PDB file of C-alpha atoms in Angstrom:
ATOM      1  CA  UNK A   1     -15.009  32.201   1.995  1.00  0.00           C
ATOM      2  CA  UNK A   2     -13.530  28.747   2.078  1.00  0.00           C
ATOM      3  CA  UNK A   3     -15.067  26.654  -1.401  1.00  0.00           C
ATOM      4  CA  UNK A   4     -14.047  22.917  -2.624  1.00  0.00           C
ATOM      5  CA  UNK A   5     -14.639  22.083  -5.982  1.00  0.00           C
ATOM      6  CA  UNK A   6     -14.551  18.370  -6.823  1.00  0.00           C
ATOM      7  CA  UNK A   7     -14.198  16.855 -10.582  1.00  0.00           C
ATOM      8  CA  UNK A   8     -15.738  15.237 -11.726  1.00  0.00           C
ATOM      9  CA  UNK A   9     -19.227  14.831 -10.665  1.00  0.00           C
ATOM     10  CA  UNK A  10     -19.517  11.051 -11.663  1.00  0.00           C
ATOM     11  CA  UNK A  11     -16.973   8.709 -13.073  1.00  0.00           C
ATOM     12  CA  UNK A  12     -17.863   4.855 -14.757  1.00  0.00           C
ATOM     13  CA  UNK A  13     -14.396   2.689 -14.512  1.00  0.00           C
ATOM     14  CA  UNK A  14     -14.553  -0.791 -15.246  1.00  0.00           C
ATOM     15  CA  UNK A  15     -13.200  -3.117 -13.065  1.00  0.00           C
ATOM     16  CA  UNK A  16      -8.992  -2.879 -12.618  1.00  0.00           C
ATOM     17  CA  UNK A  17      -9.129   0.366 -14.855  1.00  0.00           C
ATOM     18  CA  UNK A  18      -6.915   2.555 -12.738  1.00  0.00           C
ATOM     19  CA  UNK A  19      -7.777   6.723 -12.037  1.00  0.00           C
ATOM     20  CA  UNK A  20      -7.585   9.879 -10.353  1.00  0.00           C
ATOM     21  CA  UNK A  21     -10.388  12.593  -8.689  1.00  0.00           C
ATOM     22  CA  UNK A  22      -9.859  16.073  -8.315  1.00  0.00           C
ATOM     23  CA  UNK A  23     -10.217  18.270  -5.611  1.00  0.00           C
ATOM     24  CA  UNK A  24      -9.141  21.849  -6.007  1.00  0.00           C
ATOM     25  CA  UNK A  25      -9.766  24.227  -2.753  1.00  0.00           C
ATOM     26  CA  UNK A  26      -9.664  27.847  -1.819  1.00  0.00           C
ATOM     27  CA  UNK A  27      -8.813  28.497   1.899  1.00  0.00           C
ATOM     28  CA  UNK A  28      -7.627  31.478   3.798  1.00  0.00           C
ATOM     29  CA  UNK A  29      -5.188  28.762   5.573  1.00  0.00           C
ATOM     30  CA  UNK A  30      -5.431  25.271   5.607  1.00  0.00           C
ATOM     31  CA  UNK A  31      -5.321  23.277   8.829  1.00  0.00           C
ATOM     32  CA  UNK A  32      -6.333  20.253   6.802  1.00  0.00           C
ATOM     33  CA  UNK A  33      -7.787  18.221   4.010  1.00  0.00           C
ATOM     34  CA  UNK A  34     -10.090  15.279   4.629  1.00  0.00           C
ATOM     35  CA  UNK A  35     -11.087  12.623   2.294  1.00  0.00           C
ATOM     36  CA  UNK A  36     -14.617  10.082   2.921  1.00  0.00           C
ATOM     37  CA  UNK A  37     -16.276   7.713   1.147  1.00  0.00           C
ATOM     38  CA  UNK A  38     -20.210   8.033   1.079  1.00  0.00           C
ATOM     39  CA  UNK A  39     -22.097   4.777   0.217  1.00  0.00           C
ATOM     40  CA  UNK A  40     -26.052   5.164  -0.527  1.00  0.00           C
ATOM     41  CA  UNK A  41     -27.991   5.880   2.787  1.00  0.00           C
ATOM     42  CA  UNK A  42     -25.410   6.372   5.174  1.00  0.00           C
ATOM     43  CA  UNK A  43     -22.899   8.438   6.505  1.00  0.00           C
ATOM     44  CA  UNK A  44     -19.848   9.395   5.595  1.00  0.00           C
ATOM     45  CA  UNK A  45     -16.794   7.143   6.425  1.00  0.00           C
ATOM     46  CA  UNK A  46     -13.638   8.616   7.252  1.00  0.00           C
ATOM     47  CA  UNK A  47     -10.601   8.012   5.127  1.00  0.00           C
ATOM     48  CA  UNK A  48      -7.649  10.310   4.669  1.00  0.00           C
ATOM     49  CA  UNK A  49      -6.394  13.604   6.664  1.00  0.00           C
ATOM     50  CA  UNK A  50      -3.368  15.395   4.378  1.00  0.00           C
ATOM     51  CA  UNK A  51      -1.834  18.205   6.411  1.00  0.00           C
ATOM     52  CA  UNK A  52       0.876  19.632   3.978  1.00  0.00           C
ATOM     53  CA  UNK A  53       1.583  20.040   0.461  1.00  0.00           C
ATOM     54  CA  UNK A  54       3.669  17.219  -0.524  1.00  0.00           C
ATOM     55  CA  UNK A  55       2.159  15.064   1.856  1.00  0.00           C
ATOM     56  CA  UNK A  56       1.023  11.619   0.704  1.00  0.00           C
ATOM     57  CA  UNK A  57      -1.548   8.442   2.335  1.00  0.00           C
ATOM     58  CA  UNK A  58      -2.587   5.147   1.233  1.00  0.00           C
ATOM     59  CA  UNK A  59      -5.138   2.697   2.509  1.00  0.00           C
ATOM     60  CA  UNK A  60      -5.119  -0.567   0.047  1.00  0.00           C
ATOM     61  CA  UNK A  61      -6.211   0.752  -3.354  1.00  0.00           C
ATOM     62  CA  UNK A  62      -6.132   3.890  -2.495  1.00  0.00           C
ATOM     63  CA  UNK A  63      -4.264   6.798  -2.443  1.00  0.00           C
ATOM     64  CA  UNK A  64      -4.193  10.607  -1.182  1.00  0.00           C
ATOM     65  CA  UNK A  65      -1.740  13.193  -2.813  1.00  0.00           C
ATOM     66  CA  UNK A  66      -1.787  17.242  -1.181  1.00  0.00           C
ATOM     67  CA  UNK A  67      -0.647  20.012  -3.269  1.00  0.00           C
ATOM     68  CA  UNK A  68      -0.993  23.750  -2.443  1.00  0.00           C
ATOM     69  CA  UNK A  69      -4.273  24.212  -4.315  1.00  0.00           C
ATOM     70  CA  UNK A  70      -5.767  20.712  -4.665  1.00  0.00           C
ATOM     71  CA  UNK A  71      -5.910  17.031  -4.081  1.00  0.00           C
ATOM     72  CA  UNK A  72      -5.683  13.795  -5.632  1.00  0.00           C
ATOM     73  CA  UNK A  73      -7.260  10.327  -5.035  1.00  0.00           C
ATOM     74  CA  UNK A  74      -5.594   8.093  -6.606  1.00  0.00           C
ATOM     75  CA  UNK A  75      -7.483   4.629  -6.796  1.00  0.00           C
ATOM     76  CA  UNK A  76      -5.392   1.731  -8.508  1.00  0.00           C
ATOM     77  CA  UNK A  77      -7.020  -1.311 -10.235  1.00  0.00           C
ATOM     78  CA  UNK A  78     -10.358  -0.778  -8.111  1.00  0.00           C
ATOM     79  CA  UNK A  79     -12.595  -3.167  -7.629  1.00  0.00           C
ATOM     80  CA  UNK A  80     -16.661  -2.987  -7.602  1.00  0.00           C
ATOM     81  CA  UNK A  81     -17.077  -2.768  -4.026  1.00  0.00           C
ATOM     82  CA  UNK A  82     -15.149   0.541  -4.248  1.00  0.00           C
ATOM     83  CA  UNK A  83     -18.552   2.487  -5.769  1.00  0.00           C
ATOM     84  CA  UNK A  84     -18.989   4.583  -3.167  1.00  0.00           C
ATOM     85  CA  UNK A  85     -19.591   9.088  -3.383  1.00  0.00           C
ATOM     86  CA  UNK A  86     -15.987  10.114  -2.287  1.00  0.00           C
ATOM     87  CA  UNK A  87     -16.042  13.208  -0.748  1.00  0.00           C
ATOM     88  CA  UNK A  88     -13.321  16.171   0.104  1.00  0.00           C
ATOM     89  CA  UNK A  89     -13.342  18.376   2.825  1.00  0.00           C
ATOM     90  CA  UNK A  90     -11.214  21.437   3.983  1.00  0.00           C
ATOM     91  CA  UNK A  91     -11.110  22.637   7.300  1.00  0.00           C
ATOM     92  CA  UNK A  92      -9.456  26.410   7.637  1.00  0.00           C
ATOM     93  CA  UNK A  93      -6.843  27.525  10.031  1.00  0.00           C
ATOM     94  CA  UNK A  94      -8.705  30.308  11.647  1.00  0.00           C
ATOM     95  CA  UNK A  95      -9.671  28.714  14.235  1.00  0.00           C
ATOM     96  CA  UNK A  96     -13.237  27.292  12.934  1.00  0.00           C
ATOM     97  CA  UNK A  97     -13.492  23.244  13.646  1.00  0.00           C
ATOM     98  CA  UNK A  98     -15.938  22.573  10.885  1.00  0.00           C
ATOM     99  CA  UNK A  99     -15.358  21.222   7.733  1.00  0.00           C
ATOM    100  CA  UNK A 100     -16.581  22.568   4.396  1.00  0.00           C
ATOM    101  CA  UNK A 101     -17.144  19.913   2.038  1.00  0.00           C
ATOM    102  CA  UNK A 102     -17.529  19.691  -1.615  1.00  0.00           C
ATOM    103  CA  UNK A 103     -20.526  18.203  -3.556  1.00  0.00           C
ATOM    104  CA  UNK A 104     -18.724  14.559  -4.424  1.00  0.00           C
ATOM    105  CA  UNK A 105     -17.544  12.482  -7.303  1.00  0.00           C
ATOM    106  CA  UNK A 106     -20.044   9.916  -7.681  1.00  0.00           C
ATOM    107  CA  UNK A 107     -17.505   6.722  -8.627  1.00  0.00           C
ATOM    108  CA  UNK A 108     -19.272   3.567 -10.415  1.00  0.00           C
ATOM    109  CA  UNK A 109     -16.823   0.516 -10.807  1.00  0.00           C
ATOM    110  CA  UNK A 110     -18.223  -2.062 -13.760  1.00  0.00           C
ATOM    111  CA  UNK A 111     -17.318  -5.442 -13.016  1.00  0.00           C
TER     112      UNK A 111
ATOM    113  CA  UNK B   1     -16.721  -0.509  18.593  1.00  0.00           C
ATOM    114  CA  UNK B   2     -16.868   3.036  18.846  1.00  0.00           C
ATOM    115  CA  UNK B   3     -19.882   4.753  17.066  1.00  0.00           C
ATOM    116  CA  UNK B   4     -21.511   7.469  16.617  1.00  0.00           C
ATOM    117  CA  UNK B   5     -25.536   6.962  16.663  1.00  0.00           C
ATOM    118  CA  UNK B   6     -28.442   9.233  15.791  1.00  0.00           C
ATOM    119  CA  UNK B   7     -32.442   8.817  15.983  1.00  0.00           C
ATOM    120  CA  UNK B   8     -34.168   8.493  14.836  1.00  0.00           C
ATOM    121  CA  UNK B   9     -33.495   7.153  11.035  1.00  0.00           C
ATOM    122  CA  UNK B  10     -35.917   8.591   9.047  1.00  0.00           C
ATOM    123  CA  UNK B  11     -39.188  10.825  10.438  1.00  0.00           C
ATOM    124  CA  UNK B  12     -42.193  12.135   8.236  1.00  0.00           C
ATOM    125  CA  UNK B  13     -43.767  15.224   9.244  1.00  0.00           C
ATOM    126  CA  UNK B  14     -46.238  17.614   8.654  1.00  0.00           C
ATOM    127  CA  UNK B  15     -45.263  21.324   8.024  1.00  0.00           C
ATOM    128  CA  UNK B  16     -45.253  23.332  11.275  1.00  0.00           C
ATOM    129  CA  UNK B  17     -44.377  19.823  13.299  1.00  0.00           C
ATOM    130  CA  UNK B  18     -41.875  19.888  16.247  1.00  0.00           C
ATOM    131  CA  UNK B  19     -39.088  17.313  15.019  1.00  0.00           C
ATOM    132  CA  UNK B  20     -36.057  16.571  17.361  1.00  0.00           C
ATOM    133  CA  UNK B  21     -32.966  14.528  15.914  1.00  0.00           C
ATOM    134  CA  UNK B  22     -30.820  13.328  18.837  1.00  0.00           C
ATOM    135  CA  UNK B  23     -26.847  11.851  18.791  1.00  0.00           C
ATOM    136  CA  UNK B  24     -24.856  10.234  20.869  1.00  0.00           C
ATOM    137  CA  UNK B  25     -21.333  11.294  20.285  1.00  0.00           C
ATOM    138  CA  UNK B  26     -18.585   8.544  20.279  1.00  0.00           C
ATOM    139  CA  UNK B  27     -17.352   8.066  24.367  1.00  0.00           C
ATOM    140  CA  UNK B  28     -14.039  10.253  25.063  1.00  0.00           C
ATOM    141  CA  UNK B  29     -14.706  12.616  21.699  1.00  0.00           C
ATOM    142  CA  UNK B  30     -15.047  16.275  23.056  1.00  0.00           C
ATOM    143  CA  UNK B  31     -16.343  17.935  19.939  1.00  0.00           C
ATOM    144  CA  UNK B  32     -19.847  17.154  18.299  1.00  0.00           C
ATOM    145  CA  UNK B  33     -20.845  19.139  14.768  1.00  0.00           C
ATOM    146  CA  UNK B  34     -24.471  19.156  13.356  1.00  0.00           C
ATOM    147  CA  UNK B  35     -24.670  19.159   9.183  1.00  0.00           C
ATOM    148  CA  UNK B  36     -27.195  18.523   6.712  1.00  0.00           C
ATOM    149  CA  UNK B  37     -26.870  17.350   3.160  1.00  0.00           C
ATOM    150  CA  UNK B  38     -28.847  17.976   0.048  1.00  0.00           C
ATOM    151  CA  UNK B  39     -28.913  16.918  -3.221  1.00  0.00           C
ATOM    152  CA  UNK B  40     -28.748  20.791  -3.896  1.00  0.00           C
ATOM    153  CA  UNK B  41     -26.264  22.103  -1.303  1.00  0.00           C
ATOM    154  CA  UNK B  42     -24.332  19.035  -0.345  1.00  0.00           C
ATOM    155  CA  UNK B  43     -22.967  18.932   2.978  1.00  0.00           C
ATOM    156  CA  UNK B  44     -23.096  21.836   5.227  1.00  0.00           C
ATOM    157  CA  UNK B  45     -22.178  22.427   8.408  1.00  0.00           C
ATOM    158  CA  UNK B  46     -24.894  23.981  10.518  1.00  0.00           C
ATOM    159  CA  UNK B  47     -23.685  24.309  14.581  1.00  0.00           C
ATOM    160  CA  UNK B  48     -20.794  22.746  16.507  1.00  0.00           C
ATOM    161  CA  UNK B  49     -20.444  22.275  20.405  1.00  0.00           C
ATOM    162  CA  UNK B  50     -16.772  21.842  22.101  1.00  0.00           C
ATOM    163  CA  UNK B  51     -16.881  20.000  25.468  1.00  0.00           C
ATOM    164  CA  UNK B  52     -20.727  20.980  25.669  1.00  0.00           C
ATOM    165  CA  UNK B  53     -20.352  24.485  24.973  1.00  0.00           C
ATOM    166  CA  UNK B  54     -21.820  25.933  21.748  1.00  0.00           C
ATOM    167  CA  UNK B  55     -18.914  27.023  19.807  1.00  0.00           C
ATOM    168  CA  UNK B  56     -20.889  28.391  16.316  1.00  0.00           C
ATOM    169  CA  UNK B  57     -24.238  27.897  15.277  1.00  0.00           C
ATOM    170  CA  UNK B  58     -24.127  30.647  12.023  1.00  0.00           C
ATOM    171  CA  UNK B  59     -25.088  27.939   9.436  1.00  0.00           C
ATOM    172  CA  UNK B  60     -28.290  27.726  11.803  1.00  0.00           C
ATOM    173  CA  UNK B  61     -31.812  29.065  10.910  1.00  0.00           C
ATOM    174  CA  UNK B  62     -31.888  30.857  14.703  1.00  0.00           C
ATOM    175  CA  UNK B  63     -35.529  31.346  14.416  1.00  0.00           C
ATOM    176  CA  UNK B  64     -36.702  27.689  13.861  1.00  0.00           C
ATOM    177  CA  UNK B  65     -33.741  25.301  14.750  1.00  0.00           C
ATOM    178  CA  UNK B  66     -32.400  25.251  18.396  1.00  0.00           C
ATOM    179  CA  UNK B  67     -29.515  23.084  19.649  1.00  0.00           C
ATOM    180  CA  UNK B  68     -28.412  21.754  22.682  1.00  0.00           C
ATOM    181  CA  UNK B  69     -26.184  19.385  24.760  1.00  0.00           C
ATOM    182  CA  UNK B  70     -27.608  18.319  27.837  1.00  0.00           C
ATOM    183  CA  UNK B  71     -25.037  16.443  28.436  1.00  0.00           C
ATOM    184  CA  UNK B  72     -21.752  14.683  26.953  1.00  0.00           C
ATOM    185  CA  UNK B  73     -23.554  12.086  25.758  1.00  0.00           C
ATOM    186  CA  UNK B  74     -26.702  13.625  24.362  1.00  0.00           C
ATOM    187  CA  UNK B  75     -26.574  16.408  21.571  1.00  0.00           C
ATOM    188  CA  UNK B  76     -30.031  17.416  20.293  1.00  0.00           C
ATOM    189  CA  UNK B  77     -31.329  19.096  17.099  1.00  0.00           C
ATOM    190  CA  UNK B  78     -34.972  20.789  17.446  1.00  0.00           C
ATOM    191  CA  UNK B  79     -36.886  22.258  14.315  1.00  0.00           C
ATOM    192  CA  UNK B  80     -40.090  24.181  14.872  1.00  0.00           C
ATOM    193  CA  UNK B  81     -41.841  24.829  12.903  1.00  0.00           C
ATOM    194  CA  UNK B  82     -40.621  22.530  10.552  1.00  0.00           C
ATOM    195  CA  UNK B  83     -41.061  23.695   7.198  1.00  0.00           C
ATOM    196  CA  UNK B  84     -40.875  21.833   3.688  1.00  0.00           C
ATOM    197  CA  UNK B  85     -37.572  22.985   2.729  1.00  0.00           C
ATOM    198  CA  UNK B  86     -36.115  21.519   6.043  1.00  0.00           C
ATOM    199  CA  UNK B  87     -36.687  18.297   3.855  1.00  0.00           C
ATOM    200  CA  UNK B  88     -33.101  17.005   3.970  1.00  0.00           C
ATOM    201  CA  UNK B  89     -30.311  14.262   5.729  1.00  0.00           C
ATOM    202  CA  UNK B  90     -29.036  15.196   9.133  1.00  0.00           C
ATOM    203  CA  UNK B  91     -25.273  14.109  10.271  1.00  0.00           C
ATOM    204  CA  UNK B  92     -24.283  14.318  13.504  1.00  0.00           C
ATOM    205  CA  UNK B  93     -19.950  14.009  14.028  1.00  0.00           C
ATOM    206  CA  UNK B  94     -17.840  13.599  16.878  1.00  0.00           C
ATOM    207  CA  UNK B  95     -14.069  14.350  17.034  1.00  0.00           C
ATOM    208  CA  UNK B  96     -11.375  14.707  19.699  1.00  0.00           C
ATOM    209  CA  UNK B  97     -10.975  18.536  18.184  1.00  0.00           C
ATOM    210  CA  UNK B  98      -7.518  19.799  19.157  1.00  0.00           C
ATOM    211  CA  UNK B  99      -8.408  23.586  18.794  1.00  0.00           C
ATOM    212  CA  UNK B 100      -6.300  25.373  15.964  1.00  0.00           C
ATOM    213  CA  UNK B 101      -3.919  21.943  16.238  1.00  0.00           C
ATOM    214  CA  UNK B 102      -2.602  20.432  13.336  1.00  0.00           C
ATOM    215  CA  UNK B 103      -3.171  16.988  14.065  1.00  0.00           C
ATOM    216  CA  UNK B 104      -6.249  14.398  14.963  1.00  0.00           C
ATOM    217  CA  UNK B 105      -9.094  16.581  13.687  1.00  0.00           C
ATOM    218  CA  UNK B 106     -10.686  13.605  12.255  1.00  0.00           C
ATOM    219  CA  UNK B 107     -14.445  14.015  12.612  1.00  0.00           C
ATOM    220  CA  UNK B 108     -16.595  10.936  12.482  1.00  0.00           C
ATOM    221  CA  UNK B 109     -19.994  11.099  11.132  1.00  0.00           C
ATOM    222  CA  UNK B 110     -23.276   8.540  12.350  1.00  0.00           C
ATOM    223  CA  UNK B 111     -26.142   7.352   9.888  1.00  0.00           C
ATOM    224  CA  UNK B 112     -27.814  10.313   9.588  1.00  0.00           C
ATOM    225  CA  UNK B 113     -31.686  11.310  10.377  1.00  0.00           C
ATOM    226  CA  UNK B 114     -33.392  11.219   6.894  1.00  0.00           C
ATOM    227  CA  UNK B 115     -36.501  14.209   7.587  1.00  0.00           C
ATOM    228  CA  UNK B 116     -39.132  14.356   4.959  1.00  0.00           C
ATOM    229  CA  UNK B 117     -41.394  17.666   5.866  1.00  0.00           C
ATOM    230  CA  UNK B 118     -44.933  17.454   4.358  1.00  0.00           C
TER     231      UNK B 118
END
């Protein structure tokens, strides 16, 4: 059974204090790795797709990093509109399209 | 710009209640995927359809949710009878699914149906 464990569950930065959230995953085969940003009442919001260990994305203050058995965000001096739940997904190579998520790192950036 | 959109936003119901969620799949996206999230579970995927056709529906209650595509730009959820425990956020996500590829498998998700069972 596919599982994604994110870490941690919530995370208080202040404002321009750079770090990184986990996300470790078990998959019989991974076809890929997705990364979204959840704000309050909505859906989520696409952001990254990582394909193969050593494979790396950034959009502005972010960035995505793929290893063999986990994944990085990296966000750099974020700012207070980047609160948001940031989610990870892994979606297996067996021929199933849907993604199994993990629960979220809850991210609150102090201005 | 492209979206996808669900209704409706939020319903209230009364346990044993009929509730259908519809979605309208982004135009040209030939995959459409059904989840719910709960503070408990998270996200989870419940049924998927691939150019209309139901592809899996295991995450699915089969005895009190049904769903359907009438067409490609209608994909419905149906609860009934809807129970308290059904209490939860509905996503519906397009994609442009390349089966088994490994490229472009980027799902997008709409606003969600926020169901409150009584």
């Amino acid at each position: 059974e596919d599982q994604v464990t994110q870490s941690p569950e919530a995370l208080r930065l202040q404002e321009g204090e750079s770090s990184s959230l986990n996300c470790s995953y078990t998959v019989s085969g991974l076809r890929g790795l997705f990364w979204y940003r959840q704000d309050p009442g909505k859906g989520p919001e696409f952001l990254f797709t990582l394909y193969s260990a050593g494979e790396e994305k950034e959009k502005e203050r972010l960035k995505a990093t793929l290893t063999k058995k986990e994944s990085f965000l990296h966000i750099t001096a974020p700012k207070p509109e980047d609160s948001a739940t940031y989610l990870c997904a892994v979606q297996a190579s067996g021929g199933a399209d849907g993604l199994t998520f993990g629960k979220g790192t809850h991210l609150i950036i102090q201005p | 710009d492209a979206r996808v959109t669900q209704t409706p936003r939020h319903k209230v119901t009364e346990m044993g209640q009929e509730v259908t969620m519809r979605c309208q799949p982004i135009l040209g996206h030939n995959t459409v995927f059904w989840y719910r999230q709960t503070m408990m579970q998270g996200l989870e995927l419940l049924a998927y359809f691939r150019n209309r056709a139901p592809l899996d529906d295991s995450g699915m209650p089969k005895d009190r949710f049904s769903a359907e595509m009438p067409d490609a730009t209608l994909a419905t959820l149906k609860i009934q009878p809807s129970e308290p425990r059904d209490s939860a956020v509905y996503f519906c996500a397009s994609g442009l699914v390349i089966p088994r590829g490994a490229s472009y498998n980027e799902q997008f998700f709409g606003p969600g149906t926020r169901l409150t069972v009584l």
